[in-house]
Coordinates of C-alpha atoms and ligand atoms in Angstrom, one line a residue:
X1 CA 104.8 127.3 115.5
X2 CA 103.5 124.0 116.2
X3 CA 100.1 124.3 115.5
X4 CA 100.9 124.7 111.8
X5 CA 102.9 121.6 112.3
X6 CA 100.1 119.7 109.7
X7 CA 101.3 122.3 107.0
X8 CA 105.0 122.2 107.9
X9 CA 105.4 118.7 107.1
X10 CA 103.3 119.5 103.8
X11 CA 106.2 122.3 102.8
X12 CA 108.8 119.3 103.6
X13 CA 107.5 116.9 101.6
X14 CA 107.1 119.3 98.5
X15 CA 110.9 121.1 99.7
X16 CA 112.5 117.4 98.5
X17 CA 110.1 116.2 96.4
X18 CA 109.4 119.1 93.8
X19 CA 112.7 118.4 91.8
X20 CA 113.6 115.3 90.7
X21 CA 116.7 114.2 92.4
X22 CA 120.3 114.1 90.0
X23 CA 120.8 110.4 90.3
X24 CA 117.4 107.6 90.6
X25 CA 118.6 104.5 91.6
X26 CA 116.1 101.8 90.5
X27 CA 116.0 99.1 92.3
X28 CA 114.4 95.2 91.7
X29 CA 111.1 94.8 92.2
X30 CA 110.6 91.1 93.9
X31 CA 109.5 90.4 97.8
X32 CA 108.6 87.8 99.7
X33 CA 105.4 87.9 99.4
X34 CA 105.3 86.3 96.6
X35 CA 106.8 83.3 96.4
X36 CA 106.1 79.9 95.5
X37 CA 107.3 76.2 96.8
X38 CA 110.7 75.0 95.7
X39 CA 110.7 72.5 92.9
X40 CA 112.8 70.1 94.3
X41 CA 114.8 68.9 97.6
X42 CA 117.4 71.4 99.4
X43 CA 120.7 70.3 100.1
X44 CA 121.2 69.8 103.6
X45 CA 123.1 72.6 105.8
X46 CA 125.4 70.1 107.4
X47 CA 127.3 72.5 109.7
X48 CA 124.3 74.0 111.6
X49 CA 122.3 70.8 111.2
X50 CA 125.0 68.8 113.4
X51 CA 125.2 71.9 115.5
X52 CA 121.4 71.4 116.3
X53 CA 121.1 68.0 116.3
X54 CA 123.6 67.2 118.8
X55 CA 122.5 70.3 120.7
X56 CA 119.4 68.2 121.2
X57 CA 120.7 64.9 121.2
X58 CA 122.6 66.4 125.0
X59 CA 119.5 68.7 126.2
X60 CA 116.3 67.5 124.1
X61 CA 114.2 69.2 121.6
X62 CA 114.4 72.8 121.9
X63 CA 112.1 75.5 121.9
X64 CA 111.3 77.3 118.4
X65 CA 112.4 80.4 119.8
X66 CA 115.9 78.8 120.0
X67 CA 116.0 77.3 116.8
X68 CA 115.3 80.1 115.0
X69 CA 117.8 82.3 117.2
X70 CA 120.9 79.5 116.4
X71 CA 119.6 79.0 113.0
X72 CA 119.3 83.1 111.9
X73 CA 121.9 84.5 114.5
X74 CA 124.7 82.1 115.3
X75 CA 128.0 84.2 115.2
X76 CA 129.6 81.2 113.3
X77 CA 127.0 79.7 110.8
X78 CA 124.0 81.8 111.8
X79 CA 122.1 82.3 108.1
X80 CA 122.2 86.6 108.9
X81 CA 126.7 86.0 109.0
X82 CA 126.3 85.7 105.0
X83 CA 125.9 88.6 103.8
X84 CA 123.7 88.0 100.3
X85 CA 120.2 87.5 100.9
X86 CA 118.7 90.8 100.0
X87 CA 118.2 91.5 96.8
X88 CA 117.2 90.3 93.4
X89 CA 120.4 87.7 93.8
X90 CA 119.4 86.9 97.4
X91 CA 116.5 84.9 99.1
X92 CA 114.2 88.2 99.1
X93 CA 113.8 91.8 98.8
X94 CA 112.3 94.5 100.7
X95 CA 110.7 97.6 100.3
X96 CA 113.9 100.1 100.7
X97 CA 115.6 97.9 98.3
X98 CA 112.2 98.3 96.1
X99 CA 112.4 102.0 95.4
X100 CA 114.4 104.8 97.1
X101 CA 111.0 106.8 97.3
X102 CA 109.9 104.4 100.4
X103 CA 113.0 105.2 102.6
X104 CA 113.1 109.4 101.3
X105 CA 109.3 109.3 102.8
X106 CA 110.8 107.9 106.1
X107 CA 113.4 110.8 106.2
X108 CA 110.2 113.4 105.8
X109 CA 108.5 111.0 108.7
X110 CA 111.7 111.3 110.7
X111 CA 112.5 115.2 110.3
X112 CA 108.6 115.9 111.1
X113 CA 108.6 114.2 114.5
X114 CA 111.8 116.1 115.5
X115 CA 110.2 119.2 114.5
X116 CA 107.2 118.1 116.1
X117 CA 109.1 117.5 119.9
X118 CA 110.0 121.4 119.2
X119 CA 113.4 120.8 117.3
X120 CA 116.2 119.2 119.9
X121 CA 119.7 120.2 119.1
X122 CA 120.3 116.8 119.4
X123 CA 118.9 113.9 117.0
X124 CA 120.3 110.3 117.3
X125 CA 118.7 108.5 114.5
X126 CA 118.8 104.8 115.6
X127 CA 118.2 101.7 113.3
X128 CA 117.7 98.1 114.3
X129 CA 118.6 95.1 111.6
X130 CA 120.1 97.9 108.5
X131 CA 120.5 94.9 106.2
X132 CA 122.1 96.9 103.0
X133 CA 122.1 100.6 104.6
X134 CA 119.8 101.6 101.6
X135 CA 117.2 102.7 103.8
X136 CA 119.4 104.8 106.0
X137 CA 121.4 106.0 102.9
X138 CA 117.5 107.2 101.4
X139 CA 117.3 109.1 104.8
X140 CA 120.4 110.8 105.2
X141 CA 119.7 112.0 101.8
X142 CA 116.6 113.7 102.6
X143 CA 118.0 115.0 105.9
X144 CA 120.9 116.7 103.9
X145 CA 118.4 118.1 101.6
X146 CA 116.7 119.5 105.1
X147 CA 120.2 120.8 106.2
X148 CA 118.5 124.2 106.9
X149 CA 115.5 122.8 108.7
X150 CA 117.6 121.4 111.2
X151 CA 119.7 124.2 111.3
X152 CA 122.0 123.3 114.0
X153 CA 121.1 120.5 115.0
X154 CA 123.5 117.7 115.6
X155 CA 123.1 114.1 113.7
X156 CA 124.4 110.8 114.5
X157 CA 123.4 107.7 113.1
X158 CA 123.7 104.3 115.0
X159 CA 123.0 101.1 113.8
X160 CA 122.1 97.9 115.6
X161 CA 123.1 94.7 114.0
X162 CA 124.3 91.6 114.6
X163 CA 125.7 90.7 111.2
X164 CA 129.8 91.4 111.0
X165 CA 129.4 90.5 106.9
X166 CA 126.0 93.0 106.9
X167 CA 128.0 95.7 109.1
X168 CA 130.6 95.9 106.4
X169 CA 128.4 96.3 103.5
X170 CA 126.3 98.9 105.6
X171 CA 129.4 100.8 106.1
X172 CA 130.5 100.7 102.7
X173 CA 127.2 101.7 101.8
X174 CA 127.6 104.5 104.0
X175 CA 130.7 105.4 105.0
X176 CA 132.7 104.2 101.6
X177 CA 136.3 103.8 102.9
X178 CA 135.6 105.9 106.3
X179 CA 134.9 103.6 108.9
X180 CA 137.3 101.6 111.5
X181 CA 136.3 98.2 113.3
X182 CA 136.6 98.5 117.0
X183 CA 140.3 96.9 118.4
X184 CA 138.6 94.7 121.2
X185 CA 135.8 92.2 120.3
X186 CA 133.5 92.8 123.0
X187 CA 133.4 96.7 122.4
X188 CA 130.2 98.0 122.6
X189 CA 130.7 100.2 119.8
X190 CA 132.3 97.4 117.1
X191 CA 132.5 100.0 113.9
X192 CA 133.0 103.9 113.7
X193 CA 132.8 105.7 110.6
X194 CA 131.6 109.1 109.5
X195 CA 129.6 109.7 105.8
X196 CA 131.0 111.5 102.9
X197 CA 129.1 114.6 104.9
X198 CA 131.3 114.1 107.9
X199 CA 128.2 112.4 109.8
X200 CA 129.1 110.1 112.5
X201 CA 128.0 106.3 111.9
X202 CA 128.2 103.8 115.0
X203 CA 127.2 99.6 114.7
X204 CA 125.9 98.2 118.1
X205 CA 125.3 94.5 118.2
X206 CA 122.1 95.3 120.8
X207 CA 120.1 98.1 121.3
X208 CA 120.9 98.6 124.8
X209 CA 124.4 100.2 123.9
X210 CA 123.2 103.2 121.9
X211 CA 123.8 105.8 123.7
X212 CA 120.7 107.8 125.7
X213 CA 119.6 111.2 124.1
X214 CA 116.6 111.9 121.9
X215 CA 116.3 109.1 119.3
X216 CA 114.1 109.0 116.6
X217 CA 114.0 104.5 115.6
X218 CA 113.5 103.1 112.4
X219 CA 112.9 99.4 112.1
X220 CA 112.2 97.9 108.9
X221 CA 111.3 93.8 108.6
X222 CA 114.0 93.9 111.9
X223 CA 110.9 92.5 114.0
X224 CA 109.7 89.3 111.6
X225 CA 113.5 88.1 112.4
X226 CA 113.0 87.8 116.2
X227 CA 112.8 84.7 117.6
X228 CA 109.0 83.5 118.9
X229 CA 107.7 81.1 120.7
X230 CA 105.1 78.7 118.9
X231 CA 102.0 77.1 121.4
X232 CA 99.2 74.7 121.1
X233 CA 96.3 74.4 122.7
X234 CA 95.4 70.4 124.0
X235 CA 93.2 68.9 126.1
X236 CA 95.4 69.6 128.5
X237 CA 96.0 73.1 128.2
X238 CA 98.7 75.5 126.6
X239 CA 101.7 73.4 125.5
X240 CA 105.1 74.7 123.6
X241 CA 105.8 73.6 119.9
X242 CA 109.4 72.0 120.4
X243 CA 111.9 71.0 117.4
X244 CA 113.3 67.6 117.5
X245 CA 115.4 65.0 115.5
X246 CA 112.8 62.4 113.7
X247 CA 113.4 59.2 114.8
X248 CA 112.9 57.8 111.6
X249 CA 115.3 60.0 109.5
X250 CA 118.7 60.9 112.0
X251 CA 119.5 63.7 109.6
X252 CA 116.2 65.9 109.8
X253 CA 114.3 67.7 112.4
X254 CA 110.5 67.6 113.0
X255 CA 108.1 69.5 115.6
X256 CA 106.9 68.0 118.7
X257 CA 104.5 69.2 121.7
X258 CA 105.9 69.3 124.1
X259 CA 104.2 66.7 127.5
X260 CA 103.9 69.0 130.0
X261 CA 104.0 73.4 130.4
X262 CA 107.4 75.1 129.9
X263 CA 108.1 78.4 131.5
X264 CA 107.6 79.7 128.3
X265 CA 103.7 78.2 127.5
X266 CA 103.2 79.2 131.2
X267 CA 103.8 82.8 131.2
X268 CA 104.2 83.8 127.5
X269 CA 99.7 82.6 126.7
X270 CA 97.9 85.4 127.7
X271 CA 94.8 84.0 130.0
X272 CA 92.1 84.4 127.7
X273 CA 93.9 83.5 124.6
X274 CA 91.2 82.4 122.0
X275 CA 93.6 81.0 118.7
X276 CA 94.0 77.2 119.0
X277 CA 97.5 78.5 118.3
X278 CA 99.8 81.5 119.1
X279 CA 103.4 82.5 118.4
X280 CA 104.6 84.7 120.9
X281 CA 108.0 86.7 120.0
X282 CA 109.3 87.8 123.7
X283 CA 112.0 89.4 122.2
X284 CA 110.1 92.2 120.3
X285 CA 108.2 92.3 123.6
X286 CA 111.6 93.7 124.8
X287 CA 113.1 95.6 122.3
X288 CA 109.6 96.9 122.3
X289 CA 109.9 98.0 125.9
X290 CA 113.5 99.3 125.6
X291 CA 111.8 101.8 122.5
X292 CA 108.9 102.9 124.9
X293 CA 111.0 103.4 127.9
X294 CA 113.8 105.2 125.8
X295 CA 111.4 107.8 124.4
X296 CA 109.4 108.6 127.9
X297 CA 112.9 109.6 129.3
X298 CA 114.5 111.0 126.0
X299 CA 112.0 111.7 124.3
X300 CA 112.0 110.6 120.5
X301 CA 109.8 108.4 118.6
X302 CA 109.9 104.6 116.6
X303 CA 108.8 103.7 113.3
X304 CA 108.2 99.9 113.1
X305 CA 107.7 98.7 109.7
X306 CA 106.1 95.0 108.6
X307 CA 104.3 92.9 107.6
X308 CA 101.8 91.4 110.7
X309 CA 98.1 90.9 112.1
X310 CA 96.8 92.5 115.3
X311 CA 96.9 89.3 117.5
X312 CA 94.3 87.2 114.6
X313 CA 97.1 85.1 113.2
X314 CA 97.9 81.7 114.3
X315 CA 100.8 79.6 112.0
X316 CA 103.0 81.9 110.0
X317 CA 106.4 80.6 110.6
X318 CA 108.2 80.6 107.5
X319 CA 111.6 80.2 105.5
X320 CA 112.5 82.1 102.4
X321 CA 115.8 80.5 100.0
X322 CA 116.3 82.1 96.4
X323 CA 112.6 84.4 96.6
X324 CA 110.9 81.0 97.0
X325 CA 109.3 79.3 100.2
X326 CA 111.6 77.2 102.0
X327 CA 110.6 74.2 104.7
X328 CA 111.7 76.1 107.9
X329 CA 113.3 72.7 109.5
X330 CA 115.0 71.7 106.2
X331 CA 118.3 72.7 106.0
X332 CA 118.8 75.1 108.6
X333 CA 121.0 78.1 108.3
X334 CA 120.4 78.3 104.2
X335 CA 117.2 80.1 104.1
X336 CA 115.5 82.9 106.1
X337 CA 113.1 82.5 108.8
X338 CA 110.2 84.7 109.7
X339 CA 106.9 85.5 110.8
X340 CA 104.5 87.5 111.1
X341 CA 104.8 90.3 113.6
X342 CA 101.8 90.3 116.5
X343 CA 101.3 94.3 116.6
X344 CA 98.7 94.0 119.4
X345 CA 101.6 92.2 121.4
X346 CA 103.9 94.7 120.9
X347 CA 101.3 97.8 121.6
X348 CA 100.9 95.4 124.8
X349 CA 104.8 95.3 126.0
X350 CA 105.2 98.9 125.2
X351 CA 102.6 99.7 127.7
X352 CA 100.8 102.9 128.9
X353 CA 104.2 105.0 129.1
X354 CA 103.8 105.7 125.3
X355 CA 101.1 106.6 122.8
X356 CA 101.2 103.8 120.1
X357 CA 99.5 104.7 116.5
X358 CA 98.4 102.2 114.3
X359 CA 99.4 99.7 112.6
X360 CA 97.9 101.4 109.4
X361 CA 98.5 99.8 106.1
X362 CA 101.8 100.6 103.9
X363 CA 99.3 102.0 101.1
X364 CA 97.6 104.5 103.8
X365 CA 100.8 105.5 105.3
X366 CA 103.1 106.4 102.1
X367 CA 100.4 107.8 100.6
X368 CA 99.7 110.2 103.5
X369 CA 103.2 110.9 103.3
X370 CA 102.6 112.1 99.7
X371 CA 103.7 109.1 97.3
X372 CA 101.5 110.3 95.1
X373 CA 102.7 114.1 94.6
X374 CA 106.5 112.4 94.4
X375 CA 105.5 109.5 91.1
X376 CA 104.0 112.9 89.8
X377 CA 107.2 114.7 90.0
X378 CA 109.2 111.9 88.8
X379 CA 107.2 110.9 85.7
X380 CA 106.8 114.2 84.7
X381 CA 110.7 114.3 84.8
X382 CA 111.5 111.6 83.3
X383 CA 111.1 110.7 79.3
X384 CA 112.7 107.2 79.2
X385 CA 110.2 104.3 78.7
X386 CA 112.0 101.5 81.1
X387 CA 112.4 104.0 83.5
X388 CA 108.7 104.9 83.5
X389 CA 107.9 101.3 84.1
X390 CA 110.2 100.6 86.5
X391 CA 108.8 103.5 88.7
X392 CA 105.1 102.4 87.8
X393 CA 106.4 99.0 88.5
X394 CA 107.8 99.6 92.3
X395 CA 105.2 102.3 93.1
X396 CA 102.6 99.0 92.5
X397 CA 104.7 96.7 94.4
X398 CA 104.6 99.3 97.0
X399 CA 101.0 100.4 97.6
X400 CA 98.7 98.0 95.7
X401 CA 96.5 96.2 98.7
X402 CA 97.5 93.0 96.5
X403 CA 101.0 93.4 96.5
X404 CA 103.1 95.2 99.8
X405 CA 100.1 98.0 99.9
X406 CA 97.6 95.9 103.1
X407 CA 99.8 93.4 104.3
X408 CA 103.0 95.8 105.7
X409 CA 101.9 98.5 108.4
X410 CA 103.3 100.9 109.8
X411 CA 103.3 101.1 113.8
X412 CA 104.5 104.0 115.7
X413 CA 105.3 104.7 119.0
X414 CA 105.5 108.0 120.1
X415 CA 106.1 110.5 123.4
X416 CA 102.7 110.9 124.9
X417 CA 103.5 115.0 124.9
X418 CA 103.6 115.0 121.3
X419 CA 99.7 114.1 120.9
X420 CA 99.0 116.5 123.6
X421 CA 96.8 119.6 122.9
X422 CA 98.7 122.4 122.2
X423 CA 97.7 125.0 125.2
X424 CA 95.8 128.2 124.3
X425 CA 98.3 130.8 124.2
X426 CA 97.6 133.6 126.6
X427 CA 95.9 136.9 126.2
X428 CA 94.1 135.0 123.1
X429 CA 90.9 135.5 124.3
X430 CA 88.9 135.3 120.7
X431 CA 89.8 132.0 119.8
X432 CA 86.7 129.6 120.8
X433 CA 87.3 126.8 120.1
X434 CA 90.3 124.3 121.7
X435 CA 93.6 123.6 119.4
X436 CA 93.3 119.8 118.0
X437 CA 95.8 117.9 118.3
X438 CA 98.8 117.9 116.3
X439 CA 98.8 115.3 113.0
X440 CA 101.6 113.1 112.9
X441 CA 102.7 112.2 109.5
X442 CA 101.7 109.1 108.1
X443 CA 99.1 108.0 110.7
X444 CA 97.1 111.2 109.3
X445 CA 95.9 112.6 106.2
X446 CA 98.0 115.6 105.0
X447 CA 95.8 117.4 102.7
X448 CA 97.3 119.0 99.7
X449 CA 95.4 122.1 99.1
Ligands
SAH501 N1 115.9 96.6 107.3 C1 116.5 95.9 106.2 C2 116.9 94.5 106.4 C3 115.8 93.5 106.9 S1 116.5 91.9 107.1 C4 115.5 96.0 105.0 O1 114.3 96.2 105.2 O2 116.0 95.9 103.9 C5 116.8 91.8 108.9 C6 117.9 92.7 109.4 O3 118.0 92.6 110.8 C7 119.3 92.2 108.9 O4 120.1 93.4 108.8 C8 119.8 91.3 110.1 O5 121.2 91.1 110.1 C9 119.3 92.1 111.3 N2 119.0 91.3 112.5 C10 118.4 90.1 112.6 N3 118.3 89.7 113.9 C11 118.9 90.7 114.6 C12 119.1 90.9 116.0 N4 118.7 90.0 116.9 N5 119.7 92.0 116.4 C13 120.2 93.0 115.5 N6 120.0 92.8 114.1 C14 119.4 91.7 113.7

């Protein structure tokens, strides 16, 4: 019954979280938040370096949005073809790769919203930028534990990603030795494989090619990759932030304004615009509008996780090499580049066709998904000292508001049914009072009485 929806998703949490589960996988405990300068110069990334300067030498200073796109994406030198930047060994680490409790919430998050669009028999659970598959792995764990909730449902996962060296490790992640590259490059579908469970795993280089059907989207630090546009304000008016060679040194790149408006700083500054300066990331403004218009046909819902402001921010371009800050122009293609995402943007692109919730901290969200109950379980469960720290440890690094607690947030997007007042069932007469609305996990405090 859906009313009792807010207790269902109470029994789910405790139905995977009252034992302890045979194998904890502990995982480092390091992000980028919390890095510091490098001590000394970077070596030059002379391959994609030459690739930009003479890309600019023939067309003139591009826009950031296309740096950052040749410099994180490239299919020959782009800095997401290498495959080891997560991780303790990397140039950062992120919350799935923290603690497995983090993505095991999600799968509570996901199974929830499926029961709550009234249990379809078919669920396509779609994520955008996997990096190692842990998070997806932490999912399809819980939704295995759930078999008998979703009774007969059928499960697919599909995986967007650009990265051919991150699609491998994902599907070995996933799949061990059971997945196939597809024979012809341009296949939509690249990579097939099925888990251990005999669930059906597909890669996708863009959103667009997973298949229609009810979806429920995960995407975790996939939006602080996306290219954006950076603009200034001038005396005379809105100009784009452009990357060019410095005259002075041929082999590094600098920022310019550019003289006069580009498309860009002519459609992309919303009239109005306050900040002195504003990125704008037009392609989260699509992906965000391929999400929305996904779930009002097939229904569904999207979980978009990271760190970001509600349209307050101004400069927060930034490059990440070996968990400490990197110059973003310095040696392109060996560090990571991001920034933080705009939610009030992307609540903008996805427009009126969808209910949008949040953002709402990391801290509020996990622990109205029960966090709490779960570090109870496991510390009660668990006698060895390390271990206990390393649980306290990433638990911390998880929800203290100094750490990743206040500065990830959850955003969700959902079908505009799904928030809808249940109708008063006929013949009821007694009741008095209207049904509320249902809770969705997460965005809403789930008592545990
Ligand atoms: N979600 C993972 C990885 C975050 S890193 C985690 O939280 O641990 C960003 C991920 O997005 C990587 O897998 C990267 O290869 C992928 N990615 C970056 N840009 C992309 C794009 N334009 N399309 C699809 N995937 C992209």
């Amino acid at each position: 019954m859906r009313a009792c929806f807010g207790v269902k998703t109470q029994l789910l949490i405790s139905r995977v979280f009252i034992h302890p589960p045979a194998a904890v996988r502990w995982r480092a405990a390091q992000t980028r938040l919390f890095c510091s300068p490098p001590a000394g110069e970077e070596k030059p990334g002379p391959s994609m370096l030459r690739h930009l300067t003479s890309k600019i030498k023939a067309t003139g200073p591009i826009p950031v949005a296309e740096y950052m796109r040749e410099v994180l994406t490239n299919p020959v030198t782009g800095y997401y073809v290498r495959n080891n930047m997560l991780g303790p060994d990397g140039d950062f680490i992120t919350s799935p790769e923290i603690s497995q409790i983090f993505g095991e919430l999600l799968g509570v998050w996901i199974i929830s919203e499926w029961m709550g669009a009234g249990g379809p028999k078919q669920l396509q659970l779609v994520e955008l930028g996997p990096g190692k598959g842990s998070l997806a792995a932490d999912v399809l764990r819980v939704l295995s534990q759930l078999r008998s909730v979703l009774g007969e449902a059928s499960v697919s996962l599909h995986l967007v990603e650009v990265s051919p060296a991150l699609s491998r490790l994902q599907a070995q992640n996933l799949t061990g030795n059971r997945s196939q590259e597809a024979d012809a490059e341009d296949e939509p579908v690249y990579r097939r494989g099925e888990t251990a469970a005999g669930l059906p795993v597909s890669w996708y280089r863009r959103l667009d090619d997973v298949p229609t059907g009810f979806s429920i989207f995960l995407a975790h630090e996939f939006f602080d990759a996306l290219p954006i546009h950076k603009f200034q304000r001038t005396q005379k008016g809105w100009r784009e932030v452009m990357v060019d060679i410095d005259p002075e040194k041929g082999d590094q790149l600098r920022f310019v304004v550019a003289p006069s408006p580009t498309l860009a700083s002519s459609t992309l500054v919303q009239a109005g615009e306050r900040r002195d300066h504003v990125e704008v990331c037009a392609e989260g403004g699509v992906v965000v509008q391929q999400l929305a218009r996904r779930i009002v046909e097939d229904g569904g819902a999207a979980l978009i996780a990271d760190y970001g402001h509600d349209g307050t921010k101004t400069d927060t371009f930034r490059g990440f090499k070996g968990h400490e800050l990197h110059d973003v122009l310095s040696s392109p293609g060996s560090a990571d580049l991001t920034t933080d995402v705009d939610f009030s943007y992307l609540r903008r692109m996805a427009g009126g066709g969808v209910a949008c919730l949040g953002p709402v901290s990391q801290r509020t969200f996990l622990k109205n998904m029960g966090i709490d109950s779960r570090m109870q379980v496991l510390l009660r469960n668990c006698s060895d000292e390390s271990t206990r720290k390393q649980l306290i440890g990433s638990y911390d690094m998880l929800t203290n508001p100094a750490k990743m607690g206040e500065r990830f947030h959850f955003f969700g997007l959902l079908h505009h049914s799904r928030l809808a007042k249940p109708k008063k069932p006929e013949g009821l007469k007694l009741e008095k009072k209207d049904p509320a609305p249902l809770p969705v996990a997460g965005f809403t405090e789930l008592r545990f009485s």
